[in-house]
Short mmCIF file of C-alpha atoms and ligand atoms in Angstrom, two decimals:
data_model
loop_
_atom_site.label_atom_id
_atom_site.label_comp_id
_atom_site.label_asym_id
_atom_site.label_seq_id
_atom_site.Cartn_x
_atom_site.Cartn_y
_atom_site.Cartn_z
CA MET F 24 -21.94 -0.58 24.37
CA LYS F 25 -20.15 -2.55 21.71
CA SER F 26 -16.57 -3.45 22.44
CA ARG F 27 -13.87 -2.19 20.07
CA LEU F 28 -13.32 -5.78 18.93
CA GLU F 29 -16.99 -6.16 17.99
CA GLU F 30 -16.96 -2.82 16.21
CA LEU F 31 -13.91 -3.83 14.18
CA ARG F 32 -15.42 -7.23 13.46
CA ALA F 33 -18.58 -5.65 12.06
CA ASN F 34 -16.66 -3.09 9.98
CA LEU F 35 -14.33 -5.74 8.62
CA GLN F 36 -17.20 -8.01 7.70
CA SER F 37 -18.92 -5.21 5.86
CA VAL F 38 -15.74 -4.31 3.95
CA ASN F 39 -15.19 -7.97 3.03
CA GLU F 40 -18.76 -8.23 1.76
CA ARG F 41 -18.28 -5.11 -0.35
CA ILE F 42 -15.02 -6.52 -1.75
CA SER F 43 -16.78 -9.74 -2.74
CA ALA F 44 -19.71 -7.94 -4.32
CA ALA F 45 -17.47 -5.59 -6.31
CA ALA F 46 -15.25 -8.44 -7.52
CA GLU F 47 -18.16 -10.66 -8.46
CA SER F 48 -19.87 -7.81 -10.32
CA VAL F 49 -17.04 -7.96 -12.88
CA GLY F 50 -16.47 -11.71 -12.75
CA ARG F 51 -13.35 -11.56 -10.60
CA ASP F 52 -12.47 -13.91 -7.76
CA PRO F 53 -12.50 -11.86 -4.52
CA LYS F 54 -9.40 -13.82 -3.47
CA GLU F 55 -7.43 -11.92 -6.11
CA VAL F 56 -7.84 -8.81 -3.97
CA THR F 57 -5.47 -8.34 -1.02
CA LEU F 58 -7.02 -6.19 1.69
CA ILE F 59 -4.43 -4.07 3.45
CA ALA F 60 -5.74 -2.59 6.69
CA VAL F 61 -4.21 0.88 6.95
CA THR F 62 -3.65 1.27 10.68
CA LYS F 63 -1.75 4.57 10.69
CA PHE F 64 -2.36 6.64 13.83
CA PHE F 65 -4.36 3.80 15.42
CA PRO F 66 -2.97 2.00 18.46
CA LEU F 67 -1.37 -1.41 18.50
CA ASP F 68 -4.43 -2.77 20.34
CA ASP F 69 -6.49 -2.18 17.21
CA VAL F 70 -3.87 -3.87 15.06
CA GLN F 71 -3.90 -6.83 17.42
CA HIS F 72 -7.71 -7.03 17.26
CA LEU F 73 -7.59 -7.05 13.47
CA TYR F 74 -4.94 -9.75 13.55
CA ASP F 75 -7.15 -11.81 15.85
CA LEU F 76 -9.98 -11.30 13.37
CA GLY F 77 -7.83 -12.79 10.62
CA VAL F 78 -6.32 -9.72 8.93
CA ARG F 79 -2.77 -10.45 7.76
CA HIS F 80 -1.85 -7.34 5.75
CA PHE F 81 -1.23 -4.02 7.45
CA GLY F 82 -0.22 -0.67 5.99
CA GLU F 83 1.58 2.27 7.55
CA ASN F 84 2.64 5.70 6.26
CA ARG F 85 5.48 6.41 8.68
CA ASP F 86 8.63 4.47 9.25
CA ASP F 87 8.79 4.94 13.03
CA GLU F 88 5.18 3.91 13.52
CA GLY F 89 5.47 0.85 11.29
CA ALA F 90 8.72 -0.26 12.95
CA GLU F 91 7.12 0.00 16.36
CA LYS F 92 3.84 -1.74 15.56
CA SER F 93 5.34 -4.52 13.49
CA LYS F 94 7.46 -5.57 16.49
CA GLY F 95 4.33 -6.15 18.53
CA LEU F 96 2.47 -8.41 16.15
CA GLY F 97 2.48 -12.08 15.15
CA GLU F 98 4.87 -13.47 12.56
CA GLU F 99 2.24 -14.09 9.95
CA ALA F 100 1.57 -10.40 9.43
CA THR F 101 2.84 -8.72 6.28
CA TRP F 102 3.61 -5.02 6.65
CA HIS F 103 3.20 -2.59 3.79
CA PHE F 104 4.54 0.94 3.50
CA GLN F 105 2.57 3.47 1.46
CA GLY F 106 3.87 6.79 2.79
CA GLN F 107 6.33 9.18 1.19
CA ILE F 108 9.81 7.71 1.23
CA GLN F 109 12.64 9.64 2.86
CA GLY F 110 16.13 8.60 1.82
CA ARG F 111 17.51 8.54 5.34
CA LYS F 112 14.73 6.18 6.46
CA ILE F 113 15.31 3.54 3.81
CA ARG F 114 17.47 1.24 5.92
CA SER F 115 14.95 1.34 8.73
CA LEU F 116 12.02 0.80 6.35
CA LEU F 117 13.67 -2.35 5.08
CA SER F 118 13.81 -3.73 8.61
CA TRP F 119 10.03 -4.09 8.78
CA ALA F 120 8.22 -3.29 5.51
CA GLU F 121 7.83 -6.25 3.18
CA VAL F 122 6.10 -4.36 0.40
CA ILE F 123 6.83 -0.74 -0.55
CA HIS F 124 3.96 0.89 -2.45
CA SER F 125 5.37 4.36 -2.99
CA LEU F 126 8.60 4.13 -4.97
CA ASP F 127 8.89 7.28 -7.08
CA SER F 128 12.58 8.12 -7.28
CA LEU F 129 15.54 6.41 -8.91
CA ASP F 130 17.84 7.73 -6.18
CA HIS F 131 15.70 5.89 -3.68
CA ALA F 132 15.63 2.80 -5.89
CA ALA F 133 19.44 2.81 -5.96
CA LYS F 134 19.64 3.14 -2.20
CA PHE F 135 17.08 0.37 -1.62
CA ASP F 136 19.03 -1.86 -3.97
CA ARG F 137 22.38 -1.16 -2.32
CA ILE F 138 21.07 -1.94 1.17
CA LEU F 139 19.18 -5.02 -0.01
CA ASP F 140 22.39 -6.23 -1.60
CA GLU F 141 24.11 -5.94 1.79
CA MET F 142 21.19 -7.76 3.40
CA GLU F 143 21.26 -10.42 0.66
CA GLN F 144 17.52 -9.93 0.22
CA SER F 145 15.06 -8.67 -2.33
CA ARG F 146 11.86 -6.76 -1.74
CA ASP F 147 8.50 -6.22 -3.45
CA PHE F 148 7.66 -2.77 -4.81
CA PHE F 149 4.99 -0.76 -6.52
CA ILE F 150 5.80 2.39 -8.44
CA GLN F 151 3.54 5.26 -7.41
CA ILE F 152 1.95 7.16 -10.26
CA ASN F 153 0.77 10.74 -9.84
CA LEU F 154 -2.21 11.51 -12.07
CA GLU F 155 -2.02 15.21 -11.32
CA PRO F 156 0.42 17.55 -13.01
CA ALA F 157 3.70 17.42 -11.09
CA ARG F 158 3.44 19.00 -7.68
CA GLU F 159 6.03 19.11 -4.98
CA ASP F 160 3.84 18.00 -2.12
CA ARG F 161 2.49 14.82 -3.61
CA GLY F 162 4.25 11.54 -4.28
CA GLY F 163 4.44 9.70 -7.56
CA ILE F 164 5.94 9.93 -11.00
CA GLN F 165 4.11 11.25 -14.02
CA PRO F 166 2.58 8.57 -16.29
CA GLY F 167 4.72 9.78 -19.19
CA ASP F 168 7.89 9.15 -17.19
CA LEU F 169 7.10 5.51 -16.45
CA GLY F 170 8.88 4.04 -19.50
CA GLY F 171 12.18 5.76 -18.68
CA PHE F 172 11.83 4.87 -15.02
CA LEU F 173 11.32 1.18 -15.84
CA ASP F 174 14.38 1.17 -18.13
CA GLU F 175 16.52 2.41 -15.24
CA LEU F 176 15.00 0.00 -12.76
CA HIS F 177 16.74 -2.87 -14.54
CA HIS F 178 19.93 -1.74 -12.83
CA PHE F 179 18.50 -2.68 -9.45
CA PRO F 180 18.18 -6.47 -9.30
CA HIS F 181 17.04 -6.62 -5.66
CA LEU F 182 13.86 -4.69 -6.40
CA ASN F 183 11.03 -6.99 -7.37
CA LEU F 184 8.51 -4.83 -9.18
CA LEU F 185 4.89 -5.87 -8.70
CA GLY F 186 3.07 -3.08 -10.50
CA LEU F 187 1.64 0.40 -10.07
CA MET F 188 0.11 2.28 -7.16
CA THR F 189 -1.96 5.43 -7.20
CA VAL F 190 -4.08 7.75 -5.11
CA PRO F 191 -6.55 9.43 -7.48
CA PRO F 192 -6.61 13.23 -7.48
CA ILE F 193 -9.43 14.65 -5.35
CA SER F 194 -10.83 16.42 -8.39
CA ALA F 195 -10.81 13.33 -10.62
CA GLU F 196 -13.46 10.71 -11.19
CA PRO F 197 -11.86 7.67 -9.50
CA THR F 198 -13.27 5.21 -12.03
CA THR F 199 -11.50 7.05 -14.84
CA ALA F 200 -8.28 7.39 -12.86
CA PHE F 201 -8.24 3.66 -12.04
CA ALA F 202 -8.91 2.72 -15.65
CA ASP F 203 -6.01 4.95 -16.74
CA ILE F 204 -3.65 3.25 -14.29
CA ALA F 205 -4.80 -0.23 -15.32
CA TRP F 206 -4.20 0.67 -18.96
CA LEU F 207 -0.78 2.16 -18.21
CA ALA F 208 0.25 -0.93 -16.23
CA THR F 209 -0.87 -3.43 -18.85
CA GLY F 210 0.91 -1.43 -21.53
CA HIS F 211 4.16 -1.93 -19.61
CA GLY F 212 3.58 -5.59 -18.81
CA LEU F 213 2.72 -4.94 -15.15
CA PHE F 214 -0.20 -6.78 -13.64
CA GLN F 215 -0.59 -5.84 -10.00
CA LEU F 216 -2.39 -2.67 -9.01
CA SER F 217 -2.39 -1.05 -5.59
CA MET F 218 -5.36 1.27 -5.70
CA GLY F 219 -8.59 1.92 -3.84
CA MET F 220 -9.10 3.41 -0.37
CA SER F 221 -12.17 3.67 1.85
CA GLY F 222 -13.99 6.05 -0.46
CA ASP F 223 -13.37 4.26 -3.74
CA PHE F 224 -12.19 0.65 -3.28
CA GLU F 225 -15.16 -0.85 -5.08
CA ALA F 226 -14.44 1.19 -8.20
CA ALA F 227 -10.78 0.17 -7.91
CA ILE F 228 -11.68 -3.52 -7.71
CA ARG F 229 -13.92 -3.22 -10.74
CA ALA F 230 -10.97 -1.65 -12.59
CA GLY F 231 -8.63 -4.50 -11.63
CA ALA F 232 -7.05 -3.58 -8.27
CA THR F 233 -5.11 -6.44 -6.69
CA HIS F 234 -4.25 -4.55 -3.48
CA ILE F 235 -6.64 -2.16 -1.76
CA ARG F 236 -5.53 0.05 1.13
CA VAL F 237 -8.43 0.60 3.50
CA GLY F 238 -8.24 2.57 6.74
CA SER F 239 -11.31 4.44 7.95
CA SER F 240 -13.94 1.99 6.65
CA ILE F 241 -12.45 -0.58 9.01
CA LEU F 242 -11.08 1.51 11.86
CA GLY F 243 -13.29 4.60 11.88
CA SER F 244 -12.12 8.18 11.56
CA ARG F 245 -8.44 8.61 12.26
CA PRO F 246 -7.14 10.12 15.48
CA THR F 247 -4.90 13.13 14.84
CA PRO F 248 -1.28 12.12 14.55
CA ALA F 249 0.96 12.64 17.56
C1 PLP S 592 -4.27 6.82 4.66
C2 PLP S 592 -4.07 6.16 3.37
C3 PLP S 592 -4.94 5.13 2.95
C4 PLP S 592 -6.19 4.72 3.70
O1 PLP S 592 -7.13 5.77 3.63
P1 PLP S 592 -8.68 5.58 4.05
O2 PLP S 592 -9.37 6.63 3.26
O3 PLP S 592 -8.74 5.79 5.52
O4 PLP S 592 -9.10 4.21 3.67
C5 PLP S 592 -4.62 4.48 1.76
N1 PLP S 592 -3.56 4.84 1.01
C6 PLP S 592 -2.73 5.83 1.37
C7 PLP S 592 -1.58 6.18 0.49
C8 PLP S 592 -2.96 6.54 2.55
O5 PLP S 592 -2.14 7.54 2.88
#
C-alpha cells in the first residue's frame, strides 16, 4: 500500500503538471500561478507532508482550524483564509492569516483596519465577488457594487488590496464566470485573481488566475468536519 506521503506526492505532481500545461496553453509562465493547498478538515500530518514536499501556501476556511494548524508548521508557510468572515473572529484571524481572500463587507474592512493599526501592520486582501444574485448564505459582493466598495476602501490604509476572488456559481459555466471576473478586475485596475478550485483550476488559469485554491485534487475527498 502506498503511504500517505507518496499519495500526496503523486497528487501534487499531477496538479503541478496540470498547472504548467494550462498556463503554457495560453502563453503564461506557470510561476505566475500561486498554488494554495486547501487543507480544511485534513489533519496537521497532511499539512506537514505537503510542507515537506515543498508546498508553501495553505488555505483554511475556519479561524480556529487555521490558528491551530499554522502553529504547528514551519516559518516559511504562508496561510490564507478563504472562508466566510465573522466580525468577532477578525482579531484572531489576523494572528495567523497572511492573506484574506473573502473580504465582502465594509464593516469588516473597518474592523480589520482598526486592529491592523493597533498591530502596526498591513495585510493582503482579495475582495470576494458573488456572481449569483444576492443570497444570504453565500459570501461576496455583487459585481455592480464593486466601484462603491473600492471608493470606501480608501479609508482603510492598512488593507493592501491584491484583487478579486470568486467561487463560480454551480449552475454557471466556469470559463464564462472567470472571464467576467478578469474583465471586472482589469476595469478597476486590479491584477490579481484568486479563482479556480479542484474542478476548474485549469479554466481559471487560462482566464488569468494568479492564485488557485485546490483541496481535493491534492488531498482526496474531504473528511466530514468535526
Ligand atoms: C474548499 C474550498 C476550496 C477547495 O475546494 P476543492 O474543490 O476541494 O479544491 C477552494 N475555495 C474555497 C472558497 C473553498 O471553500
